[in-house]
PDB file of C-alpha atoms in Angstrom:
ATOM      1  CA  MET O1427     128.135 122.645 103.344  1.00 65.00           C
ATOM      2  CA  GLU O1428     127.921 119.155 102.061  1.00 79.00           C
ATOM      3  CA  LEU O1429     125.001 117.629 100.242  1.00 80.00           C
ATOM      4  CA  TYR O1430     124.936 114.668 102.790  1.00 79.00           C
ATOM      5  CA  GLN O1431     124.526 117.318 105.544  1.00 85.00           C
ATOM      6  CA  LEU O1432     121.444 118.827 103.670  1.00 85.00           C
ATOM      7  CA  ARG O1433     119.967 115.507 103.062  1.00 85.00           C
ATOM      8  CA  GLN O1434     120.043 114.481 106.821  1.00 87.00           C
ATOM      9  CA  PHE O1435     118.693 117.907 107.921  1.00 87.00           C
ATOM     10  CA  GLN O1436     115.914 117.627 105.209  1.00 87.00           C
ATOM     11  CA  ALA O1437     115.039 114.156 106.652  1.00 89.00           C
ATOM     12  CA  ALA O1438     114.984 115.274 110.282  1.00 88.00           C
ATOM     13  CA  ALA O1439     112.675 118.263 109.452  1.00 88.00           C
ATOM     14  CA  ARG O1440     110.214 116.123 107.212  1.00 87.00           C
ATOM     15  CA  HIS O1441     109.946 113.375 109.935  1.00 88.00           C
ATOM     16  CA  LYS O1442     110.176 115.759 112.960  1.00 89.00           C
ATOM     17  CA  ASN O1443     111.945 112.856 114.603  1.00 88.00           C
ATOM     18  CA  MET O1444     115.807 111.983 114.690  1.00 88.00           C
ATOM     19  CA  THR O1445     115.059 108.325 114.939  1.00 88.00           C
ATOM     20  CA  ARG O1446     112.746 107.904 112.056  1.00 88.00           C
ATOM     21  CA  ALA O1447     114.936 110.135 109.911  1.00 88.00           C
ATOM     22  CA  ALA O1448     118.155 108.193 110.939  1.00 88.00           C
ATOM     23  CA  SER O1449     116.332 104.942 109.945  1.00 89.00           C
ATOM     24  CA  GLU O1450     115.351 106.475 106.324  1.00 87.00           C
ATOM     25  CA  LEU O1451     118.967 107.424 105.796  1.00 87.00           C
ATOM     26  CA  CYS O1452     120.338 104.007 107.257  1.00 89.00           C
ATOM     27  CA  ILE O1453     122.740 105.767 109.405  1.00 89.00           C
ATOM     28  CA  ALA O1454     123.074 105.913 113.248  1.00 89.00           C
ATOM     29  CA  GLN O1455     121.165 108.472 115.212  1.00 89.00           C
ATOM     30  CA  PRO O1456     123.995 109.789 116.824  1.00 89.00           C
ATOM     31  CA  ALA O1457     125.677 110.587 113.417  1.00 89.00           C
ATOM     32  CA  LEU O1458     122.637 112.444 112.411  1.00 88.00           C
ATOM     33  CA  SER O1459     122.562 114.418 115.596  1.00 89.00           C
ATOM     34  CA  LYS O1460     126.310 115.229 115.144  1.00 90.00           C
ATOM     35  CA  THR O1461     125.423 116.602 111.838  1.00 90.00           C
ATOM     36  CA  ILE O1462     122.671 118.780 113.003  1.00 88.00           C
ATOM     37  CA  HIS O1463     124.999 119.950 115.840  1.00 89.00           C
ATOM     38  CA  LYS O1464     127.641 121.052 113.152  1.00 88.00           C
ATOM     39  CA  LEU O1465     125.068 122.841 110.963  1.00 88.00           C
ATOM     40  CA  GLU O1466     123.932 124.803 114.126  1.00 87.00           C
ATOM     41  CA  GLU O1467     127.495 125.816 115.025  1.00 87.00           C
ATOM     42  CA  GLU O1468     128.134 126.788 111.309  1.00 85.00           C
ATOM     43  CA  PHE O1469     124.944 128.774 111.253  1.00 84.00           C
ATOM     44  CA  GLY O1470     125.297 130.135 114.743  1.00 86.00           C
ATOM     45  CA  ALA O1471     121.617 129.561 115.443  1.00 86.00           C
ATOM     46  CA  GLN O1472     119.393 126.734 116.633  1.00 89.00           C
ATOM     47  CA  LEU O1473     117.590 124.973 113.890  1.00 90.00           C
ATOM     48  CA  PHE O1474     115.178 122.686 115.903  1.00 89.00           C
ATOM     49  CA  ILE O1475     113.253 122.899 119.191  1.00 89.00           C
ATOM     50  CA  ARG O1476     111.719 119.856 120.711  1.00 87.00           C
ATOM     51  CA  ASN O1477     108.118 120.074 121.911  1.00 85.00           C
ATOM     52  CA  LYS O1478     105.264 117.355 122.493  1.00 80.00           C
ATOM     53  CA  LYS O1479     104.954 116.661 118.707  1.00 80.00           C
ATOM     54  CA  GLY O1480     108.678 116.124 118.211  1.00 85.00           C
ATOM     55  CA  LEU O1481     111.216 118.266 116.355  1.00 88.00           C
ATOM     56  CA  GLU O1482     110.089 121.699 114.971  1.00 89.00           C
ATOM     57  CA  CYS O1483     112.130 123.914 112.807  1.00 89.00           C
ATOM     58  CA  THR O1484     112.946 127.396 114.098  1.00 89.00           C
ATOM     59  CA  ARG O1485     112.822 130.449 111.783  1.00 90.00           C
ATOM     60  CA  GLN O1486     116.429 129.774 110.898  1.00 88.00           C
ATOM     61  CA  GLY O1487     115.541 126.044 110.429  1.00 87.00           C
ATOM     62  CA  GLU O1488     112.892 126.972 107.895  1.00 90.00           C
ATOM     63  CA  ILE O1489     115.274 129.105 105.993  1.00 88.00           C
ATOM     64  CA  LEU O1490     117.898 126.482 105.670  1.00 89.00           C
ATOM     65  CA  LEU O1491     115.114 123.842 104.726  1.00 88.00           C
ATOM     66  CA  GLU O1492     113.986 125.923 101.862  1.00 87.00           C
ATOM     67  CA  TYR O1493     117.554 126.163 100.584  1.00 84.00           C
ATOM     68  CA  ALA O1494     117.937 122.431 101.174  1.00 84.00           C
ATOM     69  CA  ASP O1495     114.980 121.423  99.148  1.00 83.00           C
ATOM     70  CA  ARG O1496     116.053 123.652  96.314  1.00 79.00           C
ATOM     71  CA  ILE O1497     119.588 122.485  96.289  1.00 80.00           C
ATOM     72  CA  LEU O1498     118.914 118.905  96.630  1.00 76.00           C
ATOM     73  CA  ALA O1499     116.175 119.056  93.780  1.00 75.00           C
ATOM     74  CA  LEU O1500     118.930 120.654  91.563  1.00 71.00           C
ATOM     75  CA  SER O1501     121.334 118.040  92.466  1.00 68.00           C
ATOM     76  CA  GLU O1502     118.776 115.122  91.500  1.00 69.00           C
ATOM     77  CA  ASP O1503     117.801 116.674  88.260  1.00 66.00           C
ATOM     78  CA  ALA O1504     121.606 116.849  87.208  1.00 62.00           C
ATOM     79  CA  THR O1505     121.948 113.143  88.306  1.00 60.00           C
ATOM     80  CA  ARG O1506     119.104 112.351  86.234  1.00 60.00           C
ATOM     81  CA  ALA O1507     120.263 114.231  83.218  1.00 58.00           C
ATOM     82  CA  VAL O1508     123.464 112.447  83.446  1.00 52.00           C
ATOM     83  CA  SER O1509     121.812 109.008  83.754  1.00 56.00           C
ATOM     84  CA  GLU O1510     119.732 109.800  80.620  1.00 53.00           C
ATOM     85  CA  SER O1511     122.744 110.638  78.677  1.00 50.00           C
ATOM     86  CA  LEU O1512     124.267 107.324  79.499  1.00 46.00           C
ATOM     87  CA  GLY O1513     121.383 105.530  78.373  1.00 50.00           C
ATOM     88  CA  ASP O1514     119.585 105.001  81.598  1.00 51.00           C
ATOM     89  CA  ALA O1515     115.827 105.716  81.027  1.00 54.00           C
ATOM     90  CA  GLY O1516     114.825 105.977  84.784  1.00 65.00           C
ATOM     91  CA  ASP O1517     111.410 106.508  85.806  1.00 82.00           C
ATOM     92  CA  ILE O1518     108.645 109.310  85.601  1.00 87.00           C
ATOM     93  CA  ARG O1519     107.190 110.243  88.946  1.00 87.00           C
ATOM     94  CA  LEU O1520     103.751 111.077  88.340  1.00 89.00           C
ATOM     95  CA  CYS O1521     101.377 113.088  90.748  1.00 90.00           C
ATOM     96  CA  LEU O1522      97.787 112.084  89.740  1.00 88.00           C
ATOM     97  CA  ARG O1523      95.154 114.141  91.458  1.00 85.00           C
ATOM     98  CA  SER O1524      92.527 113.844  88.729  1.00 82.00           C
ATOM     99  CA  SER O1525      91.268 112.034  85.692  1.00 83.00           C
ATOM    100  CA  ALA O1526      92.641 108.761  86.776  1.00 82.00           C
ATOM    101  CA  VAL O1527      90.336 106.706  84.334  1.00 81.00           C
ATOM    102  CA  LEU O1528      91.437 108.558  81.214  1.00 86.00           C
ATOM    103  CA  VAL O1529      95.172 109.033  82.186  1.00 89.00           C
ATOM    104  CA  SER O1530      95.333 105.150  82.769  1.00 87.00           C
ATOM    105  CA  ASN O1531      94.698 104.777  79.097  1.00 87.00           C
ATOM    106  CA  VAL O1532      97.509 106.999  78.223  1.00 91.00           C
ATOM    107  CA  LEU O1533      99.858 105.116  80.597  1.00 90.00           C
ATOM    108  CA  LYS O1534      98.820 101.821  79.263  1.00 89.00           C
ATOM    109  CA  ASP O1535      99.733 102.831  75.541  1.00 90.00           C
ATOM    110  CA  PHE O1536     102.941 104.588  76.572  1.00 91.00           C
ATOM    111  CA  ILE O1537     104.134 101.569  78.790  1.00 89.00           C
ATOM    112  CA  HIS O1538     103.302  99.188  75.822  1.00 88.00           C
ATOM    113  CA  GLU O1539     105.611 101.466  73.484  1.00 89.00           C
ATOM    114  CA  HIS O1540     108.257 102.144  76.087  1.00 87.00           C
ATOM    115  CA  PRO O1541     108.486  99.114  78.372  1.00 87.00           C
ATOM    116  CA  HIS O1542     111.890 100.188  79.586  1.00 84.00           C
ATOM    117  CA  VAL O1543     110.285 103.270  81.334  1.00 85.00           C
ATOM    118  CA  SER O1544     108.668 102.788  84.712  1.00 85.00           C
ATOM    119  CA  PHE O1545     106.240 105.094  86.562  1.00 88.00           C
ATOM    120  CA  SER O1546     105.722 105.934  90.087  1.00 87.00           C
ATOM    121  CA  ILE O1547     102.355 107.413  90.974  1.00 88.00           C
ATOM    122  CA  SER O1548     101.658 109.617  94.158  1.00 86.00           C
ATOM    123  CA  SER O1549      98.750 111.850  95.280  1.00 83.00           C
ATOM    124  CA  GLU O1550     101.324 114.377  96.603  1.00 85.00           C
ATOM    125  CA  PRO O1551     103.179 116.648  94.003  1.00 87.00           C
ATOM    126  CA  LYS O1552     106.385 116.819  96.260  1.00 81.00           C
ATOM    127  CA  GLY O1553     109.241 114.976  94.571  1.00 80.00           C
ATOM    128  CA  CYS O1554     107.410 114.294  91.359  1.00 87.00           C
ATOM    129  CA  ASP O1555     107.898 115.255  87.854  1.00 88.00           C
ATOM    130  CA  LEU O1556     104.566 115.837  86.396  1.00 92.00           C
ATOM    131  CA  LEU O1557     101.217 116.846  87.984  1.00 93.00           C
ATOM    132  CA  ILE O1558      97.917 116.015  86.505  1.00 93.00           C
ATOM    133  CA  ASP O1559      94.848 117.732  88.207  1.00 91.00           C
ATOM    134  CA  SER O1560      91.843 119.526  87.405  1.00 88.00           C
ATOM    135  CA  VAL O1561      90.135 123.007  88.589  1.00 85.00           C
ATOM    136  CA  SER O1562      86.604 124.263  88.370  1.00 79.00           C
ATOM    137  CA  SER O1563      87.721 127.374  86.368  1.00 76.00           C
ATOM    138  CA  ALA O1564      90.522 127.589  83.604  1.00 75.00           C
ATOM    139  CA  TYR O1565      91.576 130.898  85.417  1.00 80.00           C
ATOM    140  CA  ASP O1566      92.752 128.896  88.182  1.00 84.00           C
ATOM    141  CA  ILE O1567      95.319 126.879  85.972  1.00 89.00           C
ATOM    142  CA  PRO O1568      98.811 127.689  87.178  1.00 88.00           C
ATOM    143  CA  ASP O1569     100.916 129.764  84.972  1.00 87.00           C
ATOM    144  CA  ASN O1570     103.244 127.135  83.620  1.00 88.00           C
ATOM    145  CA  ALA O1571     100.744 124.396  83.157  1.00 93.00           C
ATOM    146  CA  HIS O1572      99.101 123.101  80.131  1.00 93.00           C
ATOM    147  CA  LEU O1573      95.226 122.853  79.528  1.00 93.00           C
ATOM    148  CA  LEU O1574      94.285 119.457  78.136  1.00 93.00           C
ATOM    149  CA  MET O1575      90.465 119.459  78.193  1.00 91.00           C
ATOM    150  CA  THR O1576      87.422 121.392  79.562  1.00 91.00           C
ATOM    151  CA  GLU O1577      84.423 119.105  80.264  1.00 90.00           C
ATOM    152  CA  GLU O1578      80.718 119.999  81.319  1.00 91.00           C
ATOM    153  CA  ILE O1579      79.704 118.753  84.853  1.00 91.00           C
ATOM    154  CA  CYS O1580      76.372 116.671  84.280  1.00 93.00           C
ATOM    155  CA  LEU O1581      73.810 115.080  86.547  1.00 93.00           C
ATOM    156  CA  ALA O1582      74.039 111.380  86.112  1.00 93.00           C
ATOM    157  CA  VAL O1583      70.577 109.736  86.611  1.00 93.00           C
ATOM    158  CA  SER O1584      69.126 106.131  86.094  1.00 93.00           C
ATOM    159  CA  SER O1585      67.461 105.867  82.377  1.00 91.00           C
ATOM    160  CA  SER O1586      64.172 105.177  84.377  1.00 91.00           C
ATOM    161  CA  HIS O1587      64.382 108.492  85.957  1.00 92.00           C
ATOM    162  CA  PRO O1588      61.439 110.796  85.051  1.00 92.00           C
ATOM    163  CA  LEU O1589      63.678 113.492  83.568  1.00 92.00           C
ATOM    164  CA  ALA O1590      66.136 111.038  81.653  1.00 91.00           C
ATOM    165  CA  HIS O1591      64.486 111.455  78.284  1.00 92.00           C
ATOM    166  CA  THR O1592      64.472 115.404  78.489  1.00 93.00           C
ATOM    167  CA  GLY O1593      68.312 115.738  78.952  1.00 92.00           C
ATOM    168  CA  HIS O1594      67.951 118.659  81.228  1.00 93.00           C
ATOM    169  CA  ILE O1595      67.415 119.619  84.948  1.00 92.00           C
ATOM    170  CA  SER O1596      67.363 122.672  86.963  1.00 90.00           C
ATOM    171  CA  VAL O1597      68.761 123.030  90.493  1.00 87.00           C
ATOM    172  CA  GLU O1598      65.327 123.461  92.027  1.00 87.00           C
ATOM    173  CA  GLN O1599      64.399 120.069  90.602  1.00 89.00           C
ATOM    174  CA  MET O1600      67.458 118.539  92.104  1.00 90.00           C
ATOM    175  CA  MET O1601      66.582 119.572  95.508  1.00 88.00           C
ATOM    176  CA  ASN O1602      64.407 116.522  95.787  1.00 86.00           C
ATOM    177  CA  GLU O1603      66.983 114.198  94.662  1.00 91.00           C
ATOM    178  CA  LYS O1604      68.939 111.646  96.733  1.00 92.00           C
ATOM    179  CA  PHE O1605      72.798 111.989  95.889  1.00 92.00           C
ATOM    180  CA  ILE O1606      75.528 109.410  95.950  1.00 91.00           C
ATOM    181  CA  ASP O1607      78.558 111.149  97.304  1.00 88.00           C
ATOM    182  CA  LEU O1608      81.948 110.548  96.539  1.00 83.00           C
ATOM    183  CA  ALA O1609      83.899 110.417  99.653  1.00 77.00           C
ATOM    184  CA  ASP O1610      87.460 111.866 100.157  1.00 72.00           C
ATOM    185  CA  THR O1611      87.283 113.456  96.629  1.00 75.00           C
ATOM    186  CA  PRO O1612      87.893 117.341  96.974  1.00 73.00           C
ATOM    187  CA  SER O1613      86.980 118.017  93.505  1.00 74.00           C
ATOM    188  CA  TYR O1614      83.563 116.212  93.700  1.00 79.00           C
ATOM    189  CA  ALA O1615      83.113 118.266  96.988  1.00 80.00           C
ATOM    190  CA  GLY O1616      84.001 121.334  95.257  1.00 78.00           C
ATOM    191  CA  VAL O1617      81.552 120.934  92.591  1.00 81.00           C
ATOM    192  CA  PHE O1618      78.706 119.931  94.880  1.00 83.00           C
ATOM    193  CA  ASN O1619      79.327 122.963  97.141  1.00 82.00           C
ATOM    194  CA  SER O1620      79.587 125.398  94.159  1.00 81.00           C
ATOM    195  CA  ILE O1621      76.222 124.505  92.515  1.00 83.00           C
ATOM    196  CA  PHE O1622      74.366 124.448  95.654  1.00 83.00           C
ATOM    197  CA  SER O1623      76.103 127.536  97.510  1.00 79.00           C
ATOM    198  CA  LYS O1624      73.210 129.835  96.769  1.00 70.00           C
ATOM    199  CA  CYS O1625      70.572 127.527  98.084  1.00 72.00           C
ATOM    200  CA  LYS O1626      69.237 127.443 101.775  1.00 71.00           C
ATOM    201  CA  LYS O1627      69.404 123.770 101.783  1.00 75.00           C
ATOM    202  CA  THR O1628      71.422 120.994 100.449  1.00 81.00           C
ATOM    203  CA  PRO O1629      69.987 117.713  98.826  1.00 85.00           C
ATOM    204  CA  GLN O1630      69.995 114.482 100.738  1.00 87.00           C
ATOM    205  CA  ILE O1631      73.024 112.232 100.825  1.00 89.00           C
ATOM    206  CA  ALA O1632      71.774 108.733 100.282  1.00 87.00           C
ATOM    207  CA  TYR O1633      75.198 106.873  99.933  1.00 87.00           C
ATOM    208  CA  SER O1634      78.764 107.630 100.153  1.00 86.00           C
ATOM    209  CA  CYS O1635      81.273 105.567  98.446  1.00 83.00           C
ATOM    210  CA  ASN O1636      85.075 106.158  97.330  1.00 79.00           C
ATOM    211  CA  ASP O1637      84.936 104.076  94.091  1.00 77.00           C
ATOM    212  CA  TYR O1638      83.278 105.497  90.792  1.00 77.00           C
ATOM    213  CA  ILE O1639      82.494 102.033  89.544  1.00 79.00           C
ATOM    214  CA  LEU O1640      80.253 101.459  92.757  1.00 84.00           C
ATOM    215  CA  GLN O1641      78.874 104.733  92.202  1.00 85.00           C
ATOM    216  CA  GLY O1642      77.726 104.011  88.711  1.00 86.00           C
ATOM    217  CA  LYS O1643      76.079 100.764  89.792  1.00 86.00           C
ATOM    218  CA  LEU O1644      74.145 102.529  92.331  1.00 89.00           C
ATOM    219  CA  ILE O1645      73.078 105.343  89.889  1.00 90.00           C
ATOM    220  CA  SER O1646      72.151 102.640  87.362  1.00 88.00           C
ATOM    221  CA  LEU O1647      69.913 101.033  89.973  1.00 88.00           C
ATOM    222  CA  GLY O1648      68.177 104.192  90.736  1.00 89.00           C
ATOM    223  CA  LEU O1649      69.227 104.469  94.092  1.00 90.00           C
ATOM    224  CA  GLY O1650      70.542 107.986  93.610  1.00 91.00           C
ATOM    225  CA  VAL O1651      71.840 110.663  91.338  1.00 93.00           C
ATOM    226  CA  SER O1652      75.431 112.274  91.141  1.00 92.00           C
ATOM    227  CA  PHE O1653      77.374 115.001  89.538  1.00 91.00           C
ATOM    228  CA  VAL O1654      79.806 113.547  86.874  1.00 90.00           C
ATOM    229  CA  ALA O1655      82.214 115.010  84.485  1.00 88.00           C
ATOM    230  CA  SER O1656      80.663 114.428  81.004  1.00 88.00           C
ATOM    231  CA  VAL O1657      83.613 113.384  78.651  1.00 87.00           C
ATOM    232  CA  THR O1658      85.409 111.316  81.531  1.00 84.00           C
ATOM    233  CA  TRP O1659      82.183 109.363  82.279  1.00 84.00           C
ATOM    234  CA  THR O1660      81.257 108.635  78.602  1.00 81.00           C
ATOM    235  CA  SER O1661      84.832 107.376  78.033  1.00 79.00           C
ATOM    236  CA  SER O1662      84.630 105.062  80.859  1.00 71.00           C
ATOM    237  CA  SER O1663      83.429 101.391  80.866  1.00 62.00           C
ATOM    238  CA  LEU O1664      80.421 102.072  83.215  1.00 62.00           C
ATOM    239  CA  PRO O1665      76.621 100.864  83.043  1.00 64.00           C
ATOM    240  CA  GLU O1666      74.830 102.011  79.947  1.00 75.00           C
ATOM    241  CA  ASN O1667      71.372 102.472  81.475  1.00 87.00           C
ATOM    242  CA  ILE O1668      72.460 105.901  82.746  1.00 90.00           C
ATOM    243  CA  SER O1669      71.631 109.331  81.343  1.00 91.00           C
ATOM    244  CA  LEU O1670      73.437 112.699  81.694  1.00 93.00           C
ATOM    245  CA  LEU O1671      71.345 115.667  82.303  1.00 94.00           C
ATOM    246  CA  HIS O1672      72.567 119.228  81.644  1.00 93.00           C
ATOM    247  CA  ILE O1673      72.158 121.656  84.521  1.00 91.00           C
ATOM    248  CA  ASP O1674      70.228 124.539  82.883  1.00 87.00           C
ATOM    249  CA  ASP O1675      70.467 127.310  85.498  1.00 83.00           C
ATOM    250  CA  CYS O1676      73.840 126.518  86.800  1.00 82.00           C
ATOM    251  CA  PRO O1677      76.231 125.317  84.153  1.00 85.00           C
ATOM    252  CA  HIS O1678      79.278 124.000  85.535  1.00 87.00           C
ATOM    253  CA  PHE O1679      82.764 122.939  83.825  1.00 89.00           C
ATOM    254  CA  ARG O1680      86.015 121.494  85.012  1.00 88.00           C
ATOM    255  CA  SER O1681      89.301 122.026  83.375  1.00 90.00           C
ATOM    256  CA  ILE O1682      92.138 119.119  83.390  1.00 92.00           C
ATOM    257  CA  TYR O1683      95.769 120.282  82.879  1.00 94.00           C
ATOM    258  CA  TYR O1684      99.181 119.051  83.411  1.00 94.00           C
ATOM    259  CA  GLN O1685     102.167 120.733  84.982  1.00 94.00           C
ATOM    260  CA  PRO O1686     105.851 119.925  84.751  1.00 91.00           C
ATOM    261  CA  LEU O1687     107.089 120.193  88.274  1.00 88.00           C
ATOM    262  CA  GLY O1688     110.928 119.618  88.247  1.00 77.00           C
ATOM    263  CA  SER O1689     113.686 121.837  86.554  1.00 75.00           C
ATOM    264  CA  PHE O1690     114.818 118.613  84.512  1.00 75.00           C
ATOM    265  CA  CYS O1691     112.704 117.186  81.944  1.00 80.00           C
ATOM    266  CA  SER O1692     113.773 113.829  80.407  1.00 82.00           C
ATOM    267  CA  GLU O1693     113.090 112.818  76.767  1.00 84.00           C
ATOM    268  CA  ASN O1694     110.658 110.258  78.015  1.00 86.00           C
ATOM    269  CA  GLN O1695     108.842 112.721  79.996  1.00 88.00           C
ATOM    270  CA  ARG O1696     108.309 114.962  76.927  1.00 90.00           C
ATOM    271  CA  ILE O1697     107.130 111.887  74.648  1.00 91.00           C
ATOM    272  CA  PHE O1698     104.557 111.014  77.653  1.00 93.00           C
ATOM    273  CA  GLU O1699     103.223 114.798  77.913  1.00 94.00           C
ATOM    274  CA  HIS O1700     103.101 114.699  74.030  1.00 94.00           C
ATOM    275  CA  GLN O1701     100.860 111.564  74.070  1.00 94.00           C
ATOM    276  CA  LEU O1702      98.860 113.098  76.779  1.00 94.00           C
ATOM    277  CA  GLU O1703      98.008 116.203  74.611  1.00 94.00           C
ATOM    278  CA  GLU O1704      97.195 113.919  71.622  1.00 93.00           C
ATOM    279  CA  TYR O1705      94.927 111.729  73.753  1.00 93.00           C
ATOM    280  CA  PHE O1706      92.766 114.591  75.109  1.00 92.00           C
ATOM    281  CA  LYS O1707      92.828 116.273  71.798  1.00 90.00           C
ATOM    282  CA  ASN O1708      91.357 113.218  70.316  1.00 88.00           C
ATOM    283  CA  LEU O1709      88.784 112.971  72.987  1.00 83.00           C
ATOM    284  CA  ASN O1710      87.659 116.617  72.259  1.00 75.00           C
ATOM    285  CA  ASN O1711      87.149 115.881  68.546  1.00 70.00           C
TER     286      ASN O1711
END
């Protein structure tokens, strides 16, 4: 079985459509169909069935797709290793699901020191070299991941808030607050639901936005409150007239980690990982 056959099958399975797969691979659709037919003859089994949604892998097709993903990933790792040995720096494929504000500082310094290295950034881990994410419990960090930092979740309020000077708030007191929600942010929703899971009612959502800068401005104007990660928040360029309150009866934390995803790790990736660790270590001091 040739690598080109595996790539064509993988593309067809991913797109669930022969035309789109052929377009991605820059080949004619009849050639792609011929490859799939040859693979079905070789396996002695049907790899795809057609339904209203397009192509769907059969059980045999799913087995072959798993094999293709592993083989093609190993092939790509080998190619990158050879390229690096020949002096081609290549790029670092980063899946950034959390702490974008903090990681951007590391990226800025790294790119300044290594201008020959480029980054591609995605929100999905497939095809990436490195994942940076956060979880609500350090126990949920994957086995081969590395903890960067654990930070407290606090309630951000305007400095004019009645409790701003106390530095503390209870869950019961938060029930009367109007919250500023971060839309399409699973980590924020997870914190919100975890803190209020034992309550019979949830606080009112006054505003919903998908930008932490806008969120900060709304809080500073006294238009609502929001849960924020303490270290990340104080390290960002946000309005100064905001106070962070500790949640007394329901302390909550999040752990930030990085996880290598591929079997090949370039020298540039190792340097970047080291800079990540040093940056977060300094934040904790």
